[in-house]
Short mmCIF file of N, CA and C in Angstrom, two decimals:
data_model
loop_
_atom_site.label_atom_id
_atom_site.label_comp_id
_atom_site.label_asym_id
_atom_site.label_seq_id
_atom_site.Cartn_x
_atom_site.Cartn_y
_atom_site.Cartn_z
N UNK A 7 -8.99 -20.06 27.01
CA UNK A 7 -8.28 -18.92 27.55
C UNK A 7 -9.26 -18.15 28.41
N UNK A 8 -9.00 -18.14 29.37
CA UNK A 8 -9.76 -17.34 30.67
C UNK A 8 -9.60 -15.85 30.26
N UNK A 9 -11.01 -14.44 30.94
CA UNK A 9 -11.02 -13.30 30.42
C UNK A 9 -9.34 -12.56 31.16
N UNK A 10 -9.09 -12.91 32.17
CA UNK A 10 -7.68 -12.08 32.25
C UNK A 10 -6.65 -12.27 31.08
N UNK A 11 -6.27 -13.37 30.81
CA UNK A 11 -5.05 -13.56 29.61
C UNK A 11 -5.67 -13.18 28.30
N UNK A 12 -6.71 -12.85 28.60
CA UNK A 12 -6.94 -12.71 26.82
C UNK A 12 -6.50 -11.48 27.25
N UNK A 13 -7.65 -10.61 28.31
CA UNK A 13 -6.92 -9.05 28.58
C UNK A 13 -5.83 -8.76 28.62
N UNK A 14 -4.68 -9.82 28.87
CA UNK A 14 -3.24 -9.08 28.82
C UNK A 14 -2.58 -9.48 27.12
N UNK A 15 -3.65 -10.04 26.57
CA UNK A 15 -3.03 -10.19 25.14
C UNK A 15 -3.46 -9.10 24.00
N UNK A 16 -4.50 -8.81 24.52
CA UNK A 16 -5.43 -7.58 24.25
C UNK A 16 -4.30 -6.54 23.68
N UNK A 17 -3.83 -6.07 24.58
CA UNK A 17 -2.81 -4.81 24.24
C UNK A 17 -2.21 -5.61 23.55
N UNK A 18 -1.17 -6.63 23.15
CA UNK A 18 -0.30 -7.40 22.41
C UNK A 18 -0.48 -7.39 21.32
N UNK A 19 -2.21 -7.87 20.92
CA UNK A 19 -2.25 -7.88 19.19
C UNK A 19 -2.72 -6.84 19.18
N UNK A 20 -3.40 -5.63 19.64
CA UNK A 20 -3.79 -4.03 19.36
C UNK A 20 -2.54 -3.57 18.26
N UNK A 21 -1.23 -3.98 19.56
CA UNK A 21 -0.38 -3.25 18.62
C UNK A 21 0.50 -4.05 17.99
N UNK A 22 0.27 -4.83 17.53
CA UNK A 22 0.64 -5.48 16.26
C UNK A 22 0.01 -5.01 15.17
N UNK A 23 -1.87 -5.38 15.38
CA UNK A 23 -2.57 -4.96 14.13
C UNK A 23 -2.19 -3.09 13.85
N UNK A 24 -1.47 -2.35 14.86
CA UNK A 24 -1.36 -1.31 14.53
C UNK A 24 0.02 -0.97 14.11
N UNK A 25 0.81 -2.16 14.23
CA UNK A 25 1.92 -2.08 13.66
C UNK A 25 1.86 -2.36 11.85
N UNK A 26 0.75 -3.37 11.76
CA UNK A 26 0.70 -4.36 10.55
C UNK A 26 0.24 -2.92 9.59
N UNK A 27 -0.80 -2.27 10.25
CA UNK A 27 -1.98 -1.28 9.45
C UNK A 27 -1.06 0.04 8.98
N UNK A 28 -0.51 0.28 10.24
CA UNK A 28 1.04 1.24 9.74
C UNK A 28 2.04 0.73 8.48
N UNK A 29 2.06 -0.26 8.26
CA UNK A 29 3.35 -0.88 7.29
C UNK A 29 2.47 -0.58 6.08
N UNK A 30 1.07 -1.55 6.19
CA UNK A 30 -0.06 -1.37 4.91
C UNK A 30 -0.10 -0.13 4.59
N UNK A 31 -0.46 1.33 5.11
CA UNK A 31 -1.01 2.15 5.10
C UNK A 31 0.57 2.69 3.91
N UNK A 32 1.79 2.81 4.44
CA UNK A 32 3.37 3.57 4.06
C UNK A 32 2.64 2.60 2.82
N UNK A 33 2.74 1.19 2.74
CA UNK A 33 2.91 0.64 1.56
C UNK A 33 1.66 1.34 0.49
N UNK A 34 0.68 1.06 0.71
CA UNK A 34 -0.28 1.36 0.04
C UNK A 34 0.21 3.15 -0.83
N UNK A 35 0.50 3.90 0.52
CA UNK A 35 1.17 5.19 0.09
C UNK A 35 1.90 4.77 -0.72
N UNK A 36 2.62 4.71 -1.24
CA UNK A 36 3.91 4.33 -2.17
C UNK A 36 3.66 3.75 -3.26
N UNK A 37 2.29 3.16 -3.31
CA UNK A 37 1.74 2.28 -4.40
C UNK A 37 1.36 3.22 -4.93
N UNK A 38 0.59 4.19 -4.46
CA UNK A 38 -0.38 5.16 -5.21
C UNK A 38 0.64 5.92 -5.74
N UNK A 39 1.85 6.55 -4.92
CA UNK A 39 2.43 7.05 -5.73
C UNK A 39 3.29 6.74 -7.16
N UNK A 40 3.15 5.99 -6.94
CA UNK A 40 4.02 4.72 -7.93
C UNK A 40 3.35 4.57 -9.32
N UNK A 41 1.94 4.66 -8.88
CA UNK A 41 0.61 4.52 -9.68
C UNK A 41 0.58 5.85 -10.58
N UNK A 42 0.81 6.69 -9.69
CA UNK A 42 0.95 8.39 -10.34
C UNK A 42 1.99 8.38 -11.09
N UNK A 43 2.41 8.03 -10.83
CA UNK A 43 4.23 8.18 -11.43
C UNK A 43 4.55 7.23 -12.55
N UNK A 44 4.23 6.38 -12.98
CA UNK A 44 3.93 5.34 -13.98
C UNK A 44 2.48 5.42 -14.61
N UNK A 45 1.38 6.18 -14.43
CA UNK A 45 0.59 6.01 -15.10
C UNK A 45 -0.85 5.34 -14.49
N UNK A 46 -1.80 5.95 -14.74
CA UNK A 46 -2.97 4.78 -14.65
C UNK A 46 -2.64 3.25 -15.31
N UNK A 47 -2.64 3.24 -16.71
CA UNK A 47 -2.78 2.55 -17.26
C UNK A 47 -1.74 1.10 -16.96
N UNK A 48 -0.61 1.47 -16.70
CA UNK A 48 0.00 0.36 -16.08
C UNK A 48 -0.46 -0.24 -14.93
N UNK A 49 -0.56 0.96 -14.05
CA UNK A 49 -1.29 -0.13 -12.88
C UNK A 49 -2.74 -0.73 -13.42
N UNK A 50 -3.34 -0.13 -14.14
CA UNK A 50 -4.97 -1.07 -14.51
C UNK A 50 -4.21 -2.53 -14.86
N UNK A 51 -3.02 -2.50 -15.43
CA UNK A 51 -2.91 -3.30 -16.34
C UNK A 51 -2.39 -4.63 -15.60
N UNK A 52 -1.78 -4.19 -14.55
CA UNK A 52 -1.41 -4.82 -13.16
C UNK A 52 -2.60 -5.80 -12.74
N UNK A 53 -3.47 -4.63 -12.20
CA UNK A 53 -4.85 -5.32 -11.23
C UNK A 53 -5.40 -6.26 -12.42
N UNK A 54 -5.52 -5.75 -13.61
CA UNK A 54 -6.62 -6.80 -14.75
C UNK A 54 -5.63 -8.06 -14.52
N UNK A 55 -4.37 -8.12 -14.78
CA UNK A 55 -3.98 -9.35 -14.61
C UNK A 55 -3.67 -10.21 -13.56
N UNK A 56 -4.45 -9.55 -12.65
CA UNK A 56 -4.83 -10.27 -11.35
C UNK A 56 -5.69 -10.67 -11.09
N UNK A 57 -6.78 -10.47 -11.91
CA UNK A 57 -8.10 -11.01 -12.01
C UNK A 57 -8.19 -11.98 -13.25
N UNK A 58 -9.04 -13.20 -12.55
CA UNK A 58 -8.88 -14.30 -13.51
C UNK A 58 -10.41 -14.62 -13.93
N UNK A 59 -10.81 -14.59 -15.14
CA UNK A 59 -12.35 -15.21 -15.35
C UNK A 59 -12.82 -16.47 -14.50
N UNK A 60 -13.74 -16.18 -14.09
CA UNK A 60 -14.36 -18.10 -13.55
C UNK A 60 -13.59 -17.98 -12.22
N UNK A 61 -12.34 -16.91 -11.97
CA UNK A 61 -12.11 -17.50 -10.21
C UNK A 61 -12.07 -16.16 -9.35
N UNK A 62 -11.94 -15.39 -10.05
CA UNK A 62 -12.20 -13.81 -9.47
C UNK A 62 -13.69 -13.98 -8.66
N UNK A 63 -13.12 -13.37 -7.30
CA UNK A 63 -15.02 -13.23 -6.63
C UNK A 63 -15.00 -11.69 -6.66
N UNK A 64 -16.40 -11.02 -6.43
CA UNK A 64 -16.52 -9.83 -5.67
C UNK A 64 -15.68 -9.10 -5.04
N UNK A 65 -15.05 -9.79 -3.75
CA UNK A 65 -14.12 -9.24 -2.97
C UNK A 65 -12.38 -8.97 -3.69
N UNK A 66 -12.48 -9.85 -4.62
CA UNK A 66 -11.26 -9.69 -5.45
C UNK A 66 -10.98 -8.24 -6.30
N UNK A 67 -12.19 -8.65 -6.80
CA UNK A 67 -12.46 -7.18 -8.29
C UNK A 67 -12.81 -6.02 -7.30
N UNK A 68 -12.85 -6.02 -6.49
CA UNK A 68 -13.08 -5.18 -5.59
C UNK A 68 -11.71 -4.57 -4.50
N UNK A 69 -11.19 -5.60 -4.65
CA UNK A 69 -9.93 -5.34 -4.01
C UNK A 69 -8.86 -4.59 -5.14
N UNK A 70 -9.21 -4.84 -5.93
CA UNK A 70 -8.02 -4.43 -7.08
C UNK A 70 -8.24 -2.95 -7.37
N UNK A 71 -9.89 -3.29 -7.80
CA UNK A 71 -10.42 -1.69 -8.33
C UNK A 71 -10.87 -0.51 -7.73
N UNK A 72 -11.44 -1.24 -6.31
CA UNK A 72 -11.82 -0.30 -5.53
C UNK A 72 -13.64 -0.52 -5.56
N UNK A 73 -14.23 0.87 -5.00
CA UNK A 73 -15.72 0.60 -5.42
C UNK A 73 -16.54 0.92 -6.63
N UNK A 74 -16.58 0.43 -6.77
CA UNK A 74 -17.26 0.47 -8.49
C UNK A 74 -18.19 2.33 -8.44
N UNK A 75 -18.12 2.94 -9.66
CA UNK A 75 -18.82 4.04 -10.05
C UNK A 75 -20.31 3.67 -9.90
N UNK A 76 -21.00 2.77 -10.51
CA UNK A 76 -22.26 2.09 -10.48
C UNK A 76 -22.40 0.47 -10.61
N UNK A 77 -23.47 0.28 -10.14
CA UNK A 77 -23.34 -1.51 -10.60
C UNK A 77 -24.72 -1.41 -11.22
N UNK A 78 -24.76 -2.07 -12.49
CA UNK A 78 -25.41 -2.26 -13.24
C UNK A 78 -26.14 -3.56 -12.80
N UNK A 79 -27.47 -3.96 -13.26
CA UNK A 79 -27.77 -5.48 -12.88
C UNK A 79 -28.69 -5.74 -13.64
N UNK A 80 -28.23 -6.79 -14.36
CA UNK A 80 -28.14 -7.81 -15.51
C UNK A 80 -29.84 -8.53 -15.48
N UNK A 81 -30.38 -8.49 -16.93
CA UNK A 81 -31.61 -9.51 -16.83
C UNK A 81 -31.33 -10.46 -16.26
N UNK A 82 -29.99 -11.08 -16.64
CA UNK A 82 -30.19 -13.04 -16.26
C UNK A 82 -29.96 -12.97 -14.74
N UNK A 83 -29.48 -11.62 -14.07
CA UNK A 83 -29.07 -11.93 -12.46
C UNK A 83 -28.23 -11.27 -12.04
N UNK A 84 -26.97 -11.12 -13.13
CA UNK A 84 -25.64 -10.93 -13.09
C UNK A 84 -25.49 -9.36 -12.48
N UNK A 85 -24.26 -8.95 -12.43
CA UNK A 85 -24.38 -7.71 -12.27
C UNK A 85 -23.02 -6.73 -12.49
N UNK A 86 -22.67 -5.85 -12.93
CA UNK A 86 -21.44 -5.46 -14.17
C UNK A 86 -21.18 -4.42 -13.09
N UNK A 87 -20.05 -4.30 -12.62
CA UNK A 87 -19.53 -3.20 -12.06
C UNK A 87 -18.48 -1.87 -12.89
N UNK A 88 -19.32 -1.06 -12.74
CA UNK A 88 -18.51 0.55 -13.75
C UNK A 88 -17.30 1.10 -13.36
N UNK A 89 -16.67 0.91 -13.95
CA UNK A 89 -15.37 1.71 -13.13
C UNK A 89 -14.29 2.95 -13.92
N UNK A 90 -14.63 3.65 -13.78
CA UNK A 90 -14.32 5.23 -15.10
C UNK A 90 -12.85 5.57 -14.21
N UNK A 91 -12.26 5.72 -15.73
CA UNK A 91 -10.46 6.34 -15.39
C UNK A 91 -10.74 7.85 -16.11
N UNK A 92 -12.35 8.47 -16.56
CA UNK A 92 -12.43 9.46 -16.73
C UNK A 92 -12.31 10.84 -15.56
N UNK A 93 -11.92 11.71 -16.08
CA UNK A 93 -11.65 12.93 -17.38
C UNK A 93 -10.35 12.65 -17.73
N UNK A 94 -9.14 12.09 -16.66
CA UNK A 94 -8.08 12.22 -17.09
C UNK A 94 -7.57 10.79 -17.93
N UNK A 95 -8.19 9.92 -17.44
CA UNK A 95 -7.71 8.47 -18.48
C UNK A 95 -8.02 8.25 -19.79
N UNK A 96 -7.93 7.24 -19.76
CA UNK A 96 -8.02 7.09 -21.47
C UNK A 96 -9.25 5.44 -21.25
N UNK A 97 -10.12 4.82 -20.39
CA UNK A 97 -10.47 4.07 -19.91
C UNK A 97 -11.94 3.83 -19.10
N UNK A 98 -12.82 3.33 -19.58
CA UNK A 98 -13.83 2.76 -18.80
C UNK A 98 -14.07 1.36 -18.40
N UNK A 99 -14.01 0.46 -17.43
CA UNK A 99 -13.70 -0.67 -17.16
C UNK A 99 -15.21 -1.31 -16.72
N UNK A 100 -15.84 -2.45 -17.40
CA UNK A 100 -17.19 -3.19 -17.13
C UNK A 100 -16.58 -4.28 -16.79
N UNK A 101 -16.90 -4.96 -15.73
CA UNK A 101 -16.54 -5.62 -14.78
C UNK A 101 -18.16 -6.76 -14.78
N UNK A 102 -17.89 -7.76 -15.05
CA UNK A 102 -19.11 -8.68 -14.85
C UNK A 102 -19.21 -9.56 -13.68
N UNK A 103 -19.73 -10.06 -12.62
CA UNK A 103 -20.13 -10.55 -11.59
C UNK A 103 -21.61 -12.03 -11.98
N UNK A 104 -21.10 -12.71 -12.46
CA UNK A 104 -22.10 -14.12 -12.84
C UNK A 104 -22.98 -14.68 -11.47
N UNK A 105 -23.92 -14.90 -11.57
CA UNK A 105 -24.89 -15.21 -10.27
C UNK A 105 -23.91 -16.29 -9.32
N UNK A 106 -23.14 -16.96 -10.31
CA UNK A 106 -22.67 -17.54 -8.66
C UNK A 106 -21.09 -16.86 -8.32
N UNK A 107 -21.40 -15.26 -8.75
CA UNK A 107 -20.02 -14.51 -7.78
C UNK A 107 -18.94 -14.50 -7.93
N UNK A 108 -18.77 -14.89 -9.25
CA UNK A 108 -17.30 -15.25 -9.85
C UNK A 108 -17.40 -14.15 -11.12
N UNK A 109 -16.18 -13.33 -11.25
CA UNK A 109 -16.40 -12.66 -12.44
C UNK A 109 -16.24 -13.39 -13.99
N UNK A 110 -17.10 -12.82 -14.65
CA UNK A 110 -17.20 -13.96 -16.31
C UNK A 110 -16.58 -12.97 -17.10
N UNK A 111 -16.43 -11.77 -17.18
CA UNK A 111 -16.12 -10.78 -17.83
C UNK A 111 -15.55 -9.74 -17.35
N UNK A 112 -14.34 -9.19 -18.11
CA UNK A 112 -13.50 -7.96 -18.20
C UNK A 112 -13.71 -7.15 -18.86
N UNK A 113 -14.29 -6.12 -19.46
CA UNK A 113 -14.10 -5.00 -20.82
C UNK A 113 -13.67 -3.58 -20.27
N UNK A 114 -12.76 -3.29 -21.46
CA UNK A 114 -12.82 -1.87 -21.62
C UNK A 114 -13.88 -1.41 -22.74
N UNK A 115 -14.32 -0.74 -22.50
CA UNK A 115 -15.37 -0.18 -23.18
C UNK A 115 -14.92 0.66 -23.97
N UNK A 116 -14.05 1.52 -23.83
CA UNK A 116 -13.58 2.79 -24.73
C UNK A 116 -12.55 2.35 -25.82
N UNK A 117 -13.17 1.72 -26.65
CA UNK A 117 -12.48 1.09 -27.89
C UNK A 117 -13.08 0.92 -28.91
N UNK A 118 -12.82 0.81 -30.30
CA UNK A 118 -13.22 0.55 -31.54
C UNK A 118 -14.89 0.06 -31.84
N UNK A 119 -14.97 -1.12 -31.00
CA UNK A 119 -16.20 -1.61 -31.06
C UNK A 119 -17.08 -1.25 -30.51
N UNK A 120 -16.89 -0.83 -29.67
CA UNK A 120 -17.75 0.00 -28.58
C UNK A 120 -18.34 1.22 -28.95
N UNK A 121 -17.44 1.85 -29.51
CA UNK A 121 -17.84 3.31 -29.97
C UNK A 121 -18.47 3.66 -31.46
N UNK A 122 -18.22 2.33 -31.76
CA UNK A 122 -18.92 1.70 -33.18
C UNK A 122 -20.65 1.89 -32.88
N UNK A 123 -20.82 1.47 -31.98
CA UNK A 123 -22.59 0.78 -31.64
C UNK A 123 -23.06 2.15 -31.29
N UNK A 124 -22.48 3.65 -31.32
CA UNK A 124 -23.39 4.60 -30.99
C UNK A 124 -24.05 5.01 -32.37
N UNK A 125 -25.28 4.88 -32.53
CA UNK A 125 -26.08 5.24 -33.81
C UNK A 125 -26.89 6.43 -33.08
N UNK A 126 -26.99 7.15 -34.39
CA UNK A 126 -28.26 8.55 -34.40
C UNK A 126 -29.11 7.90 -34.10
N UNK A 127 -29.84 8.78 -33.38
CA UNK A 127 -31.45 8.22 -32.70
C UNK A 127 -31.35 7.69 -30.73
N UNK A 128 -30.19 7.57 -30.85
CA UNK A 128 -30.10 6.35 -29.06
C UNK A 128 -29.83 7.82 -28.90
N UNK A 129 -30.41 6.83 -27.50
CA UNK A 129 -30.93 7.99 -26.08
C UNK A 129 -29.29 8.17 -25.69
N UNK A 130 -29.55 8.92 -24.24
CA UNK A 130 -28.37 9.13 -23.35
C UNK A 130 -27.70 8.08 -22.39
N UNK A 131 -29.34 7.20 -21.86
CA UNK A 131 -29.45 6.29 -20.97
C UNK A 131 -28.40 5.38 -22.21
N UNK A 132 -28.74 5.21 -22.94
CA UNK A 132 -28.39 3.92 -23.90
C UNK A 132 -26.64 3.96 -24.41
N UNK A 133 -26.19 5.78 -24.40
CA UNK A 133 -25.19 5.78 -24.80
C UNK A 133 -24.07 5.53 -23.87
N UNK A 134 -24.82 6.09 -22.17
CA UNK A 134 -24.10 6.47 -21.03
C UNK A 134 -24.03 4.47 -20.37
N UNK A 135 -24.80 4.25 -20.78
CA UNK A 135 -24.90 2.72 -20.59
C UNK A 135 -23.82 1.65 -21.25
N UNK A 136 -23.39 2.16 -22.64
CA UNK A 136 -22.71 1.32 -23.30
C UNK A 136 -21.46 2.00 -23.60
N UNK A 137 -20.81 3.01 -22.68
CA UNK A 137 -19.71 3.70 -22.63
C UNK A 137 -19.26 4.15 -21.82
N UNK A 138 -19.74 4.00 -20.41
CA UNK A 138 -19.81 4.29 -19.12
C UNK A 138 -19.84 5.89 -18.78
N UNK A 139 -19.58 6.59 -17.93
CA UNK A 139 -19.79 7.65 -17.49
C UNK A 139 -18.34 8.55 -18.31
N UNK A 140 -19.05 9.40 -19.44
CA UNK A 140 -17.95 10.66 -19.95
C UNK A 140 -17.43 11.33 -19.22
N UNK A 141 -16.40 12.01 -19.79
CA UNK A 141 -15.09 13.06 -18.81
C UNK A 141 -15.52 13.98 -18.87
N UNK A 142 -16.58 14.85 -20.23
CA UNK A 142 -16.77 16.01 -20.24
C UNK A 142 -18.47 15.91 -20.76
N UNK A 143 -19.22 17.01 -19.86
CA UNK A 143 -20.28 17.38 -20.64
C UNK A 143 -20.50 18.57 -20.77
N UNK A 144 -20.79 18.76 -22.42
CA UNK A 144 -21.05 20.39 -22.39
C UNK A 144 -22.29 20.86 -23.24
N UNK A 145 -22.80 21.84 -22.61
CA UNK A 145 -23.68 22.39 -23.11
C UNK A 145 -23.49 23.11 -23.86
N UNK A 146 -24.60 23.09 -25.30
CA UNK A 146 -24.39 24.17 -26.50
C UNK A 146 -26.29 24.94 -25.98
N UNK A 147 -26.70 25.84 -25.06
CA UNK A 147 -28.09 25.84 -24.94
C UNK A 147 -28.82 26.55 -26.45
N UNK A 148 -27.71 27.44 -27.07
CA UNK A 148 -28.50 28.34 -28.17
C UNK A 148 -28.60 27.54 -29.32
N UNK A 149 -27.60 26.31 -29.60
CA UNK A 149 -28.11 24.64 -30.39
C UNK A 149 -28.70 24.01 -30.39
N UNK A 150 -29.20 23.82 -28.69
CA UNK A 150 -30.26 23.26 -28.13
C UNK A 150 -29.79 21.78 -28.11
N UNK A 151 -28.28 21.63 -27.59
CA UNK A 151 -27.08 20.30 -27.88
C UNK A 151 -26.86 20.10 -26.42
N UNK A 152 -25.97 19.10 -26.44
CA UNK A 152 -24.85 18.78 -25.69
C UNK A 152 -24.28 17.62 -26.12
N UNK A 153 -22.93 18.12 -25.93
CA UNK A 153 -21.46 16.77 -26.57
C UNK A 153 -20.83 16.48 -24.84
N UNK A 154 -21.36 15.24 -25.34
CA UNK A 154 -20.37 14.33 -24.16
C UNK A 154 -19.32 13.80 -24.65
N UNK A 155 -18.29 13.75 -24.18
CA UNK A 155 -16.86 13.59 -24.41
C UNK A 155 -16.20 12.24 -23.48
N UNK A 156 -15.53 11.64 -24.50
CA UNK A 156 -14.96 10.63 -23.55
C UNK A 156 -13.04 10.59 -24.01
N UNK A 157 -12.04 10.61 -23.55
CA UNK A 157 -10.88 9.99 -23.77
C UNK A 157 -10.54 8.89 -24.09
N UNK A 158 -10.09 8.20 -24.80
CA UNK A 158 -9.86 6.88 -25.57
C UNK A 158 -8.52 6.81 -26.08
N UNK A 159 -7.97 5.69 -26.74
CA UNK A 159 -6.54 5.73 -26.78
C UNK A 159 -6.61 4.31 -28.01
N UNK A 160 -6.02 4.48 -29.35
CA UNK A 160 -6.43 3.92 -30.37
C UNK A 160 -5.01 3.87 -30.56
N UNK A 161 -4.50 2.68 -30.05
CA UNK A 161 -3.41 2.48 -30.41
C UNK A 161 -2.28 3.43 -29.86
N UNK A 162 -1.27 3.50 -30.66
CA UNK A 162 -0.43 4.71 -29.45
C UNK A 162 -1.25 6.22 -29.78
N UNK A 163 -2.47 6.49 -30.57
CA UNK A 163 -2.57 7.76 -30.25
C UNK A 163 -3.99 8.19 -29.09
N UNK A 164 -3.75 9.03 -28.77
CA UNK A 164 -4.70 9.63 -27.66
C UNK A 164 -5.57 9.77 -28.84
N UNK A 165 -7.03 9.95 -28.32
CA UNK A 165 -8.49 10.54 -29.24
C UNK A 165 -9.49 10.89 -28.31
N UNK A 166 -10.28 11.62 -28.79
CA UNK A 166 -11.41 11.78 -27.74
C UNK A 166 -12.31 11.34 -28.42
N UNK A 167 -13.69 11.18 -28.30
CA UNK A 167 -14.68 10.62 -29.13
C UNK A 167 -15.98 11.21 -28.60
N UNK A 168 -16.68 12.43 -29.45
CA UNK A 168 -17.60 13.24 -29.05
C UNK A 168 -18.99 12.52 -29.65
N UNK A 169 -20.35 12.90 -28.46
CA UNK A 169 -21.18 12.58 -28.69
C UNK A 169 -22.43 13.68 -28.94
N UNK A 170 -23.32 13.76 -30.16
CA UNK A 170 -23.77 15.43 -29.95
C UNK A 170 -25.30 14.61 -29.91
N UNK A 171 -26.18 15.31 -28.67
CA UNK A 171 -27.13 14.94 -28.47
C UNK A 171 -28.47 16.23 -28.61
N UNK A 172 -29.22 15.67 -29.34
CA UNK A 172 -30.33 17.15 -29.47
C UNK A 172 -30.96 17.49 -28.48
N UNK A 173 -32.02 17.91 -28.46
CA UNK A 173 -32.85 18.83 -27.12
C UNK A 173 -33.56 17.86 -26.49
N UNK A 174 -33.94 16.19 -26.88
CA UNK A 174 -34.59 15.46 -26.53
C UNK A 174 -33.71 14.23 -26.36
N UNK A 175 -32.37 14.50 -26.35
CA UNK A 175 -31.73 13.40 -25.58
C UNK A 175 -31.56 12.68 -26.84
N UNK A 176 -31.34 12.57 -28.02
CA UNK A 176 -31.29 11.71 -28.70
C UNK A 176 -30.52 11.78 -29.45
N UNK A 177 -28.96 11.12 -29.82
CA UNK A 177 -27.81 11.00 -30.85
C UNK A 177 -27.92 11.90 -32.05
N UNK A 178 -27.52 12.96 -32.34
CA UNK A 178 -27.75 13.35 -33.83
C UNK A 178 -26.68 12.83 -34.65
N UNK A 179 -24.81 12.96 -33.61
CA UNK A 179 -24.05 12.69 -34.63
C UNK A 179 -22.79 12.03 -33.78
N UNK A 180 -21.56 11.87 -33.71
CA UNK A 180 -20.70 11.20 -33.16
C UNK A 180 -19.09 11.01 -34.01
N UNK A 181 -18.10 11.05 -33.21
CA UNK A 181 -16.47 10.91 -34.27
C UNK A 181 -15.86 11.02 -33.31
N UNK A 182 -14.66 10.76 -33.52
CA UNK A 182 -13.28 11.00 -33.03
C UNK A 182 -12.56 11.66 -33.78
N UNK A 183 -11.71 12.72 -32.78
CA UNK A 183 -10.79 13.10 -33.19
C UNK A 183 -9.43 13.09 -32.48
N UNK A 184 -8.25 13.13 -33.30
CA UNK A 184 -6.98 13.63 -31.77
C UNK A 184 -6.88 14.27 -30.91
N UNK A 185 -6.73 13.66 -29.74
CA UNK A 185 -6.72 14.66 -28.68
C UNK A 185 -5.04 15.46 -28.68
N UNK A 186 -5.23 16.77 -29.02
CA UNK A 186 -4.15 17.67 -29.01
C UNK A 186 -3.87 17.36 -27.65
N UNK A 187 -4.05 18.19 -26.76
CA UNK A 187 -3.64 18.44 -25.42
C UNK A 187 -3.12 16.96 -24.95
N UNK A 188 -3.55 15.72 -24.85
CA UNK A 188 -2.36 15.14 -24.47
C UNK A 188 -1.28 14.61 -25.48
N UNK A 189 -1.77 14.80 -26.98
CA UNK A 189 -0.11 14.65 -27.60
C UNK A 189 0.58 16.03 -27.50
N UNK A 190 -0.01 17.12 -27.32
CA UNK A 190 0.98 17.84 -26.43
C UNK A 190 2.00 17.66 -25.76
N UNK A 191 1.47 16.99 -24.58
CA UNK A 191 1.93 16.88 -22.98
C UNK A 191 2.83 15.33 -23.26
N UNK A 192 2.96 14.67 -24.16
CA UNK A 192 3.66 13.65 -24.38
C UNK A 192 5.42 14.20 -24.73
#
């Protein structure tokens, strides 16, 4: 194709791709709202089952979730992408990436087992590491504390699950309790 006909095709696919990006853009709108309107959790529940172990790449888990909060990276290579439905969800999503680019792993983190492994004594790095980024942090300064807070969801009930850390960063104590305010709002 010689430079004139491409130039008169030029304008042709411009506005196509600006026809196509217009349709995406309404659609995408409508998704999100849709998303709002039904919930986080359904749509997570959507994208996770669009992602398949062993055939999911990068660009996939990425397409679903968006850009990861942090990416973590793995002794053996690997590298875990963070993805927080905090303050308002009930959800932290670890996302694994295997050296050859295929995801090996899905977790939610904010569950039973997970929240099991916080012992007195672990740091912040260690807690913020194995629970992803909390919804709430608050300072107690005249305790010489702070409780990090995460949202969690144990079955059909809402819970939050507080973490109380001393003046040196280190676990003193940890529990769940019901979260009033959203069995409130239910």
């Amino acid at each position: 194709m010689n430079a004139t006909s491409a130039d008169r095709l030029s304008p042709l696919l411009r506005a196509k791709n600006l026809a196509w990006t217009g349709m995406a853009l309404r659609r995408s709108g409508w998704t999100a709202v849709l998303c709002l309107a039904l919930g986080l959790v359904a749509c997570d529940n959507q994208k996770v089952a669009r992602l398949e172990e062993g055939v999911a790449t990068e660009m996939d888990v990425m397409r679903e979730f968006g850009v990861p909060l942090e990416i973590h990276r793995e002794a053996d290579g690997s590298r875990t992408f963070e993805y927080t439905r905090q303050p308002a969800g009930t959800a932290n999503y670890y996302i694994t990436l295997g050296t050859d680019g295929k995801m090996s792993a899905l977790r939610q983190v904010l569950s039973q087992p997970y929240l099991a492994k916080v012992q007195p004594g672990m740091d912040q790095a260690s807690v913020r590491r194995l629970l992803g980024q909390p919804g709430k942090k608050t300072p107690y300064a005249l305790k010489r504390e702070e409780v990090w807070d995460w949202r969690w969801q144990d079955g059909p009930t809402p819970r939050i699950f507080s973490v109380t850390f001393d003046e040196a960063g280190r676990v003193v104590s940890s529990g769940s309790v019901e979260d009033d305010e959203a069995t409130r709002t239910r």
